[in-house]
Every structure is written in structure tokens, then in C-alpha cells.
């Protein structure tokens, strides 16, 4: 790719990183910048805002309108920073030794910058297959922001023929990943003086028994569905948070905990949920409510990102391999929005600049060489879309 395109991508990345789009904050300033940038190049944007207007996804098309094309998808949000852990300002891109440091440089504003840097080139071409730009919000908190935009594909927004999700893969082609499923379990007991424990219901003790059952489920998951392309090659289950109790001399009336499964494609997650619910009901609920009728156990799924498996005949994978000039695909254990596109009948593949090992870290960085590789990939996409 031309040196001036690389310079443009770095300049755009600097602008994008300067917007603090940590997931709990608004992304509207960044979206407004992108909207204005695209308008300057004669490209109209369509926004999919949240109800309160604090956040928005952006959809734009370069090339023939109303024609299914190639979607370039990325998220605008980043994870929080602890500035004291950084050796420079997280929101001011610093270049050193061929690296660009800053929050989101790898995950995944580097990709967004590459897509935007290619807009003038996409506009210059006579594209027969359009390029769609899909920038979302709140990927880091459960891929929630892209869902309303996906819901409008085929309606107000043109449904892409296929989508490239530009999460960091070192520009290798990823055709499968695990899917995180998360639950919250609330145990409601009854408080009592700890010297009179039998008249209370100890919510922490019951939560501990439920967690023990989850440990047994985790053991079983290791043999339920295996795929040696992943590390580890099985679905994982972790209890990720717990809280309960008020004082050392009070039988705890409440306890809640969260757990997560990183599922492989084909895992019956509903069966796992039913197993825990049956265990809770048959082993504890009756005894709890004989002491305290108000006692109960609630098991609620709070987020679900489907696992992704493109399949051997995927047009998205075939095109990505061609553009990346590779002949091998990979599977990863982290999640992306690709599974949601696939579920919506939009073939997807994951391929983007940067190393996932740098994501979410202090002094996050992306190599300039990765920016150049991504720009070259997108340049070949322009060639393909024009022919």
C-alpha cells in the first residue's frame, strides 16, 4: 500500500484513539467524526442509536446502493484503562520502534482506521460489489451494540453478502471461535442470629453447593464436545464473581454469583442450564422454603454470544484467504461479533490487524507493519470488488 495511505491510517488512528470510548461512556463523538469524514468523501451514513441517544452504530455503503456487498465490521468501544499502569497517555498515540501505543490501537481502532483510510480508494474505483461499513458499540460488554444494527439488515439497511470482522488476528483468517454464555445466580435465604442458625437459611452455604455442582459440570464439559483446533480443546466453565453476607454473626440471607461458559459449536448449553436448575430445585428448594417460604434460587442468563463456525464451504472464508494470500484457517478461544452475523444468515469471517495478546493490556500497541498488511488486504478487496 502507498506510504501516504499508511500515513493516513496512522493519522486516523490517532484521532480515533483520542476519543475515550470506554464501554460505559458514549461513543457519539467518535461516530460524529466518522460520519463527517465519510460525508467529506461523498458517503452517506445511517445511524442505529440507542433509545437514549448516548450511543450509536454506523452503517454506510460505498458503491451501488441496495446491492448486497462486503461488510467491514468493527466495534468502537474499548476496555477501561488504569493510567498509572501506562508509561504514556492511553488516549494519545505514541509511535516508538515501529509500534503505535494507545488504548484500542489493537482492539480494534487500528482496523477502523484502516477501513477509513481506504475510503478514498474505494470511492475512486468503479465497484461492482459495494463495500459496507458497519461500526458498532458495546462489543466489550457482550456484543450488545451490533444486535440492533443486525436486526435492521435486509430492512432499512442493506444486508451484506458477507462480512469481514476485523478483530486482531495478525491478519490470519479465523473461521471459528468459542461463544461466551453468562449467568447470574441469586440465592435468597433468611437472616438469623448465627447462634440460632436453624431458624435461618444460609444463602452462602447453598451457593457453595451450587458452585460445587458447577465444578462437576465443568469436569463433564471437558469430554462432552472436543475440538483440537482450540486451546483448550473443550468448553470451559468458570465462576467469575460472588458476593453475599453482611456480618460474621448473621446467617446470610442473600448471595449471588456469576458464571460463564465458553462454548464450542454444538454444545447443548440449555442442557447445562437445566442440569443446574434441577439440582437446585431437587436438592435445596423444598428444605429452604419449609424454613422460609420466601426463600428461592434464581438462575438467569444475562448474556449470550453464539459460538462461530463458518463451515468448509464458506464464501467469506474463501474470499478472505484469497485476499490474505493464505491457505490455512485458524480457530480462537476469544469471541467476536462473527457468530451473531452468522446466526442472522450473513456469512462471516474474522481477519484483522494486531495481536490479541496486546488487547486489554496496559501500553497496548499495534505494529505499523500490521497496519500496512491490513491496508494491502483491503486494497486487494478493492481490486476484487471492481472486477
PDB file of C-alpha atoms in Angstrom, residues 52-299:
ATOM      1  CA  UNK A  52     -31.364   7.453  24.979  1.00  0.00           C
ATOM      2  CA  UNK A  53     -29.205   8.545  22.044  1.00  0.00           C
ATOM      3  CA  UNK A  54     -25.984   8.165  24.030  1.00  0.00           C
ATOM      4  CA  UNK A  55     -24.530   5.572  21.655  1.00  0.00           C
ATOM      5  CA  UNK A  56     -24.946   4.603  18.032  1.00  0.00           C
ATOM      6  CA  UNK A  57     -23.815   2.117  15.438  1.00  0.00           C
ATOM      7  CA  UNK A  58     -22.975   3.386  11.958  1.00  0.00           C
ATOM      8  CA  UNK A  59     -23.726   1.787   8.592  1.00  0.00           C
ATOM      9  CA  UNK A  60     -22.514   3.158   5.253  1.00  0.00           C
ATOM     10  CA  UNK A  61     -22.214   1.890   1.691  1.00  0.00           C
ATOM     11  CA  UNK A  62     -19.668   2.715  -0.979  1.00  0.00           C
ATOM     12  CA  UNK A  63     -20.736   1.560  -4.426  1.00  0.00           C
ATOM     13  CA  UNK A  64     -24.120   0.591  -5.837  1.00  0.00           C
ATOM     14  CA  UNK A  65     -26.929   1.090  -3.313  1.00  0.00           C
ATOM     15  CA  UNK A  66     -29.281  -1.729  -2.396  1.00  0.00           C
ATOM     16  CA  UNK A  67     -26.861  -4.415  -3.608  1.00  0.00           C
ATOM     17  CA  UNK A  68     -25.520  -6.979  -1.114  1.00  0.00           C
ATOM     18  CA  UNK A  69     -21.800  -6.348  -0.781  1.00  0.00           C
ATOM     19  CA  UNK A  70     -18.855  -6.966   1.509  1.00  0.00           C
ATOM     20  CA  UNK A  71     -19.313  -5.741   5.079  1.00  0.00           C
ATOM     21  CA  UNK A  72     -16.327  -4.453   7.037  1.00  0.00           C
ATOM     22  CA  UNK A  73     -17.314  -4.721  10.688  1.00  0.00           C
ATOM     23  CA  UNK A  74     -15.644  -3.389  13.807  1.00  0.00           C
ATOM     24  CA  UNK A  75     -16.518  -2.062  17.249  1.00  0.00           C
ATOM     25  CA  UNK A  76     -15.810   1.447  18.503  1.00  0.00           C
ATOM     26  CA  UNK A  77     -15.682   0.752  22.245  1.00  0.00           C
ATOM     27  CA  UNK A  78     -12.615  -0.071  24.303  1.00  0.00           C
ATOM     28  CA  UNK A  79     -11.972  -1.552  27.739  1.00  0.00           C
ATOM     29  CA  UNK A  80     -11.114   0.694  30.715  1.00  0.00           C
ATOM     30  CA  UNK A  81      -7.595   1.936  31.402  1.00  0.00           C
ATOM     31  CA  UNK A  82      -5.650   2.437  34.608  1.00  0.00           C
ATOM     32  CA  UNK A  83      -3.472   5.391  33.563  1.00  0.00           C
ATOM     33  CA  UNK A  84      -0.992   4.725  36.388  1.00  0.00           C
ATOM     34  CA  UNK A  85      -0.147   1.403  34.723  1.00  0.00           C
ATOM     35  CA  UNK A  86       0.720   3.109  31.423  1.00  0.00           C
ATOM     36  CA  UNK A  87       4.041   4.698  30.543  1.00  0.00           C
ATOM     37  CA  UNK A  88       2.266   7.299  28.385  1.00  0.00           C
ATOM     38  CA  UNK A  89      -1.184   8.816  27.895  1.00  0.00           C
ATOM     39  CA  UNK A  90      -3.524   5.951  26.861  1.00  0.00           C
ATOM     40  CA  UNK A  91      -5.511   8.284  24.592  1.00  0.00           C
ATOM     41  CA  UNK A  92      -2.541   9.889  22.828  1.00  0.00           C
ATOM     42  CA  UNK A  93      -0.978   7.627  20.203  1.00  0.00           C
ATOM     43  CA  UNK A  94       2.756   7.275  20.722  1.00  0.00           C
ATOM     44  CA  UNK A  95       4.992   5.853  17.989  1.00  0.00           C
ATOM     45  CA  UNK A  96       8.118   4.020  19.043  1.00  0.00           C
ATOM     46  CA  UNK A  97      10.243   1.351  17.356  1.00  0.00           C
ATOM     47  CA  UNK A  98       7.632   0.568  14.702  1.00  0.00           C
ATOM     48  CA  UNK A  99       4.788   0.346  17.205  1.00  0.00           C
ATOM     49  CA  UNK A 100       1.778   2.566  17.874  1.00  0.00           C
ATOM     50  CA  UNK A 101       0.842   2.697  21.558  1.00  0.00           C
ATOM     51  CA  UNK A 102      -2.606   3.674  22.843  1.00  0.00           C
ATOM     52  CA  UNK A 103      -5.872   2.232  24.132  1.00  0.00           C
ATOM     53  CA  UNK A 104      -7.679   0.498  21.300  1.00  0.00           C
ATOM     54  CA  UNK A 105      -4.795   0.532  18.822  1.00  0.00           C
ATOM     55  CA  UNK A 106      -5.102  -3.240  18.525  1.00  0.00           C
ATOM     56  CA  UNK A 107      -8.632  -3.823  19.809  1.00  0.00           C
ATOM     57  CA  UNK A 108      -9.808  -2.546  17.455  1.00  0.00           C
ATOM     58  CA  UNK A 109      -9.405   1.025  16.306  1.00  0.00           C
ATOM     59  CA  UNK A 110      -6.423   0.012  14.180  1.00  0.00           C
ATOM     60  CA  UNK A 111      -8.827  -1.841  11.915  1.00  0.00           C
ATOM     61  CA  UNK A 112     -11.337   1.020  11.888  1.00  0.00           C
ATOM     62  CA  UNK A 113      -8.557   3.399  10.858  1.00  0.00           C
ATOM     63  CA  UNK A 114      -7.511   1.106   8.005  1.00  0.00           C
ATOM     64  CA  UNK A 115     -11.090   0.888   6.720  1.00  0.00           C
ATOM     65  CA  UNK A 116     -11.473   4.668   6.820  1.00  0.00           C
ATOM     66  CA  UNK A 117      -8.076   5.228   5.176  1.00  0.00           C
ATOM     67  CA  UNK A 118      -9.241   3.122   2.210  1.00  0.00           C
ATOM     68  CA  UNK A 119     -12.461   5.102   1.718  1.00  0.00           C
ATOM     69  CA  UNK A 120     -10.900   7.452  -0.894  1.00  0.00           C
ATOM     70  CA  UNK A 121      -9.601   4.409  -2.786  1.00  0.00           C
ATOM     71  CA  UNK A 122     -12.965   2.641  -2.600  1.00  0.00           C
ATOM     72  CA  UNK A 123     -14.621   5.823  -3.900  1.00  0.00           C
ATOM     73  CA  UNK A 124     -12.122   6.112  -6.760  1.00  0.00           C
ATOM     74  CA  UNK A 125     -12.945   2.627  -8.024  1.00  0.00           C
ATOM     75  CA  UNK A 126     -15.954   1.612 -10.089  1.00  0.00           C
ATOM     76  CA  UNK A 127     -17.131  -1.014  -7.659  1.00  0.00           C
ATOM     77  CA  UNK A 128     -19.406  -3.725  -8.997  1.00  0.00           C
ATOM     78  CA  UNK A 129     -19.718  -5.204  -5.500  1.00  0.00           C
ATOM     79  CA  UNK A 130     -20.308  -2.499  -2.863  1.00  0.00           C
ATOM     80  CA  UNK A 131     -18.348  -2.108   0.352  1.00  0.00           C
ATOM     81  CA  UNK A 132     -20.442  -1.729   3.504  1.00  0.00           C
ATOM     82  CA  UNK A 133     -19.009  -0.197   6.682  1.00  0.00           C
ATOM     83  CA  UNK A 134     -20.505  -1.440   9.957  1.00  0.00           C
ATOM     84  CA  UNK A 135     -19.162   0.192  13.133  1.00  0.00           C
ATOM     85  CA  UNK A 136     -20.837  -0.878  16.388  1.00  0.00           C
ATOM     86  CA  UNK A 137     -20.701  -0.148  20.125  1.00  0.00           C
ATOM     87  CA  UNK A 138     -20.509  -2.200  23.344  1.00  0.00           C
ATOM     88  CA  UNK A 139     -18.796  -5.249  21.914  1.00  0.00           C
ATOM     89  CA  UNK A 140     -16.631  -5.457  25.010  1.00  0.00           C
ATOM     90  CA  UNK A 141     -19.676  -5.845  27.284  1.00  0.00           C
ATOM     91  CA  UNK A 142     -21.267  -8.748  25.420  1.00  0.00           C
ATOM     92  CA  UNK A 143     -21.602  -7.776  21.754  1.00  0.00           C
ATOM     93  CA  UNK A 144     -24.787  -5.888  22.600  1.00  0.00           C
ATOM     94  CA  UNK A 145     -24.439  -2.869  20.310  1.00  0.00           C
ATOM     95  CA  UNK A 146     -24.236  -4.704  16.997  1.00  0.00           C
ATOM     96  CA  UNK A 147     -27.503  -6.569  17.574  1.00  0.00           C
ATOM     97  CA  UNK A 148     -29.903  -3.680  16.798  1.00  0.00           C
ATOM     98  CA  UNK A 149     -27.937  -2.972  13.614  1.00  0.00           C
ATOM     99  CA  UNK A 150     -28.066  -6.617  12.567  1.00  0.00           C
ATOM    100  CA  UNK A 151     -31.836  -6.540  13.197  1.00  0.00           C
ATOM    101  CA  UNK A 152     -32.152  -3.821  10.533  1.00  0.00           C
ATOM    102  CA  UNK A 153     -30.156  -5.648   7.864  1.00  0.00           C
ATOM    103  CA  UNK A 154     -32.439  -6.503   4.979  1.00  0.00           C
ATOM    104  CA  UNK A 155     -34.860  -3.796   6.057  1.00  0.00           C
ATOM    105  CA  UNK A 156     -33.661  -0.209   6.436  1.00  0.00           C
ATOM    106  CA  UNK A 157     -30.056  -1.317   5.884  1.00  0.00           C
ATOM    107  CA  UNK A 158     -28.773  -3.437   3.011  1.00  0.00           C
ATOM    108  CA  UNK A 159     -27.996  -6.974   4.119  1.00  0.00           C
ATOM    109  CA  UNK A 160     -24.367  -7.724   3.185  1.00  0.00           C
ATOM    110  CA  UNK A 161     -23.437 -10.689   1.064  1.00  0.00           C
ATOM    111  CA  UNK A 162     -20.778 -11.484   3.662  1.00  0.00           C
ATOM    112  CA  UNK A 163     -18.930  -9.754   6.494  1.00  0.00           C
ATOM    113  CA  UNK A 164     -15.284  -9.443   7.485  1.00  0.00           C
ATOM    114  CA  UNK A 165     -14.954  -8.852  11.237  1.00  0.00           C
ATOM    115  CA  UNK A 166     -11.631  -7.085  11.807  1.00  0.00           C
ATOM    116  CA  UNK A 167     -10.741  -8.271  15.310  1.00  0.00           C
ATOM    117  CA  UNK A 168      -6.981  -8.730  15.852  1.00  0.00           C
ATOM    118  CA  UNK A 169      -5.775 -11.980  14.271  1.00  0.00           C
ATOM    119  CA  UNK A 170      -2.369 -10.871  12.957  1.00  0.00           C
ATOM    120  CA  UNK A 171      -4.143 -10.802   9.582  1.00  0.00           C
ATOM    121  CA  UNK A 172      -4.624 -14.569   9.641  1.00  0.00           C
ATOM    122  CA  UNK A 173      -8.032 -15.979   8.718  1.00  0.00           C
ATOM    123  CA  UNK A 174     -10.144 -17.198  11.641  1.00  0.00           C
ATOM    124  CA  UNK A 175     -13.145 -19.347  10.751  1.00  0.00           C
ATOM    125  CA  UNK A 176     -14.219 -20.496  14.235  1.00  0.00           C
ATOM    126  CA  UNK A 177     -14.338 -19.238  17.797  1.00  0.00           C
ATOM    127  CA  UNK A 178     -15.965 -20.105  21.104  1.00  0.00           C
ATOM    128  CA  UNK A 179     -19.074 -18.324  22.380  1.00  0.00           C
ATOM    129  CA  UNK A 180     -19.330 -16.872  25.898  1.00  0.00           C
ATOM    130  CA  UNK A 181     -22.583 -17.523  27.767  1.00  0.00           C
ATOM    131  CA  UNK A 182     -23.021 -15.796  31.142  1.00  0.00           C
ATOM    132  CA  UNK A 183     -25.448 -16.393  34.026  1.00  0.00           C
ATOM    133  CA  UNK A 184     -26.294 -14.740  37.332  1.00  0.00           C
ATOM    134  CA  UNK A 185     -27.471 -16.942  40.194  1.00  0.00           C
ATOM    135  CA  UNK A 186     -29.298 -15.332  43.135  1.00  0.00           C
ATOM    136  CA  UNK A 187     -29.890 -17.322  46.306  1.00  0.00           C
ATOM    137  CA  UNK A 188     -32.435 -15.837  48.718  1.00  0.00           C
ATOM    138  CA  UNK A 189     -32.416 -17.244  52.260  1.00  0.00           C
ATOM    139  CA  UNK A 190     -33.418 -15.867  55.659  1.00  0.00           C
ATOM    140  CA  UNK A 191     -31.265 -13.957  58.120  1.00  0.00           C
ATOM    141  CA  UNK A 192     -30.914 -15.101  61.718  1.00  0.00           C
ATOM    142  CA  UNK A 193     -28.510 -14.670  64.635  1.00  0.00           C
ATOM    143  CA  UNK A 194     -25.654 -17.077  63.986  1.00  0.00           C
ATOM    144  CA  UNK A 195     -26.287 -18.737  67.362  1.00  0.00           C
ATOM    145  CA  UNK A 196     -29.781 -19.652  66.097  1.00  0.00           C
ATOM    146  CA  UNK A 197     -28.725 -20.918  62.679  1.00  0.00           C
ATOM    147  CA  UNK A 198     -31.551 -23.494  62.273  1.00  0.00           C
ATOM    148  CA  UNK A 199     -34.209 -20.766  62.085  1.00  0.00           C
ATOM    149  CA  UNK A 200     -32.377 -19.122  59.185  1.00  0.00           C
ATOM    150  CA  UNK A 201     -31.499 -20.215  55.653  1.00  0.00           C
ATOM    151  CA  UNK A 202     -27.822 -19.758  54.805  1.00  0.00           C
ATOM    152  CA  UNK A 203     -27.682 -18.396  51.281  1.00  0.00           C
ATOM    153  CA  UNK A 204     -23.880 -18.610  51.054  1.00  0.00           C
ATOM    154  CA  UNK A 205     -23.849 -22.291  52.046  1.00  0.00           C
ATOM    155  CA  UNK A 206     -26.394 -23.110  49.339  1.00  0.00           C
ATOM    156  CA  UNK A 207     -24.491 -21.031  46.787  1.00  0.00           C
ATOM    157  CA  UNK A 208     -21.368 -23.037  47.657  1.00  0.00           C
ATOM    158  CA  UNK A 209     -23.230 -26.285  46.904  1.00  0.00           C
ATOM    159  CA  UNK A 210     -24.387 -24.889  43.564  1.00  0.00           C
ATOM    160  CA  UNK A 211     -20.815 -23.893  42.730  1.00  0.00           C
ATOM    161  CA  UNK A 212     -19.675 -27.418  43.602  1.00  0.00           C
ATOM    162  CA  UNK A 213     -22.196 -28.740  41.075  1.00  0.00           C
ATOM    163  CA  UNK A 214     -20.830 -26.292  38.501  1.00  0.00           C
ATOM    164  CA  UNK A 215     -17.359 -27.706  39.147  1.00  0.00           C
ATOM    165  CA  UNK A 216     -18.725 -31.165  38.357  1.00  0.00           C
ATOM    166  CA  UNK A 217     -20.351 -29.801  35.196  1.00  0.00           C
ATOM    167  CA  UNK A 218     -17.041 -28.225  34.206  1.00  0.00           C
ATOM    168  CA  UNK A 219     -15.364 -31.631  34.523  1.00  0.00           C
ATOM    169  CA  UNK A 220     -18.006 -33.197  32.288  1.00  0.00           C
ATOM    170  CA  UNK A 221     -17.689 -30.440  29.675  1.00  0.00           C
ATOM    171  CA  UNK A 222     -14.082 -31.445  29.072  1.00  0.00           C
ATOM    172  CA  UNK A 223     -15.286 -34.648  27.439  1.00  0.00           C
ATOM    173  CA  UNK A 224     -18.698 -33.561  26.109  1.00  0.00           C
ATOM    174  CA  UNK A 225     -17.534 -31.750  22.977  1.00  0.00           C
ATOM    175  CA  UNK A 226     -13.902 -31.500  21.938  1.00  0.00           C
ATOM    176  CA  UNK A 227     -12.177 -29.742  19.069  1.00  0.00           C
ATOM    177  CA  UNK A 228      -8.396 -29.856  18.962  1.00  0.00           C
ATOM    178  CA  UNK A 229      -8.244 -26.672  16.898  1.00  0.00           C
ATOM    179  CA  UNK A 230      -8.940 -24.727  20.109  1.00  0.00           C
ATOM    180  CA  UNK A 231      -6.782 -24.113  23.165  1.00  0.00           C
ATOM    181  CA  UNK A 232      -8.076 -25.598  25.397  1.00  0.00           C
ATOM    182  CA  UNK A 233      -9.899 -28.069  23.115  1.00  0.00           C
ATOM    183  CA  UNK A 234     -13.122 -28.127  25.154  1.00  0.00           C
ATOM    184  CA  UNK A 235     -15.765 -25.769  26.523  1.00  0.00           C
ATOM    185  CA  UNK A 236     -14.669 -24.071  29.735  1.00  0.00           C
ATOM    186  CA  UNK A 237     -16.783 -23.067  32.744  1.00  0.00           C
ATOM    187  CA  UNK A 238     -15.712 -20.541  35.364  1.00  0.00           C
ATOM    188  CA  UNK A 239     -17.381 -18.952  38.376  1.00  0.00           C
ATOM    189  CA  UNK A 240     -16.350 -15.343  37.847  1.00  0.00           C
ATOM    190  CA  UNK A 241     -17.823 -13.363  40.755  1.00  0.00           C
ATOM    191  CA  UNK A 242     -19.536 -13.878  44.108  1.00  0.00           C
ATOM    192  CA  UNK A 243     -20.997 -11.670  46.836  1.00  0.00           C
ATOM    193  CA  UNK A 244     -23.001 -12.362  49.979  1.00  0.00           C
ATOM    194  CA  UNK A 245     -23.406 -11.882  53.700  1.00  0.00           C
ATOM    195  CA  UNK A 246     -23.429  -8.840  55.970  1.00  0.00           C
ATOM    196  CA  UNK A 247     -21.579  -9.756  59.193  1.00  0.00           C
ATOM    197  CA  UNK A 248     -19.802 -12.694  60.792  1.00  0.00           C
ATOM    198  CA  UNK A 249     -22.576 -13.235  63.366  1.00  0.00           C
ATOM    199  CA  UNK A 250     -25.534 -13.184  60.937  1.00  0.00           C
ATOM    200  CA  UNK A 251     -26.801 -16.127  58.893  1.00  0.00           C
ATOM    201  CA  UNK A 252     -26.540 -14.670  55.371  1.00  0.00           C
ATOM    202  CA  UNK A 253     -29.900 -14.002  53.757  1.00  0.00           C
ATOM    203  CA  UNK A 254     -28.583 -13.376  50.260  1.00  0.00           C
ATOM    204  CA  UNK A 255     -25.777 -14.454  47.970  1.00  0.00           C
ATOM    205  CA  UNK A 256     -25.276 -14.069  44.269  1.00  0.00           C
ATOM    206  CA  UNK A 257     -22.607 -15.300  41.894  1.00  0.00           C
ATOM    207  CA  UNK A 258     -21.908 -15.251  38.194  1.00  0.00           C
ATOM    208  CA  UNK A 259     -20.544 -17.954  35.949  1.00  0.00           C
ATOM    209  CA  UNK A 260     -19.544 -18.219  32.323  1.00  0.00           C
ATOM    210  CA  UNK A 261     -19.259 -20.971  29.744  1.00  0.00           C
ATOM    211  CA  UNK A 262     -17.050 -20.533  26.694  1.00  0.00           C
ATOM    212  CA  UNK A 263     -18.977 -22.857  24.409  1.00  0.00           C
ATOM    213  CA  UNK A 264     -17.885 -24.743  21.334  1.00  0.00           C
ATOM    214  CA  UNK A 265     -20.266 -25.003  18.416  1.00  0.00           C
ATOM    215  CA  UNK A 266     -22.652 -27.890  19.014  1.00  0.00           C
ATOM    216  CA  UNK A 267     -22.619 -27.722  22.813  1.00  0.00           C
ATOM    217  CA  UNK A 268     -26.108 -28.049  24.335  1.00  0.00           C
ATOM    218  CA  UNK A 269     -25.905 -25.048  26.661  1.00  0.00           C
ATOM    219  CA  UNK A 270     -29.588 -25.335  27.564  1.00  0.00           C
ATOM    220  CA  UNK A 271     -28.936 -28.835  28.925  1.00  0.00           C
ATOM    221  CA  UNK A 272     -26.238 -27.457  31.217  1.00  0.00           C
ATOM    222  CA  UNK A 273     -28.589 -24.761  32.469  1.00  0.00           C
ATOM    223  CA  UNK A 274     -31.336 -27.324  33.086  1.00  0.00           C
ATOM    224  CA  UNK A 275     -28.924 -29.567  34.992  1.00  0.00           C
ATOM    225  CA  UNK A 276     -28.069 -26.775  37.440  1.00  0.00           C
ATOM    226  CA  UNK A 277     -31.719 -25.740  37.807  1.00  0.00           C
ATOM    227  CA  UNK A 278     -32.806 -29.335  38.502  1.00  0.00           C
ATOM    228  CA  UNK A 279     -30.019 -29.735  41.057  1.00  0.00           C
ATOM    229  CA  UNK A 280     -31.094 -26.529  42.800  1.00  0.00           C
ATOM    230  CA  UNK A 281     -34.761 -27.481  42.903  1.00  0.00           C
ATOM    231  CA  UNK A 282     -34.470 -31.115  43.942  1.00  0.00           C
ATOM    232  CA  UNK A 283     -31.653 -30.731  46.480  1.00  0.00           C
ATOM    233  CA  UNK A 284     -32.413 -27.434  48.208  1.00  0.00           C
ATOM    234  CA  UNK A 285     -35.573 -25.566  47.327  1.00  0.00           C
ATOM    235  CA  UNK A 286     -38.030 -27.657  49.348  1.00  0.00           C
ATOM    236  CA  UNK A 287     -35.907 -27.600  52.537  1.00  0.00           C
ATOM    237  CA  UNK A 288     -35.283 -23.863  52.140  1.00  0.00           C
ATOM    238  CA  UNK A 289     -38.952 -22.992  51.794  1.00  0.00           C
ATOM    239  CA  UNK A 290     -40.028 -25.177  54.729  1.00  0.00           C
ATOM    240  CA  UNK A 291     -37.975 -22.849  56.914  1.00  0.00           C
ATOM    241  CA  UNK A 292     -38.568 -19.646  54.932  1.00  0.00           C
ATOM    242  CA  UNK A 293     -41.383 -19.599  52.351  1.00  0.00           C
ATOM    243  CA  UNK A 294     -39.814 -16.509  50.782  1.00  0.00           C
ATOM    244  CA  UNK A 295     -36.566 -18.350  50.034  1.00  0.00           C
ATOM    245  CA  UNK A 296     -35.647 -19.121  46.466  1.00  0.00           C
ATOM    246  CA  UNK A 297     -32.988 -19.685  43.813  1.00  0.00           C
ATOM    247  CA  UNK A 298     -32.958 -17.717  40.558  1.00  0.00           C
ATOM    248  CA  UNK A 299     -30.759 -18.765  37.626  1.00  0.00           C
TER     249      UNK A 299
END
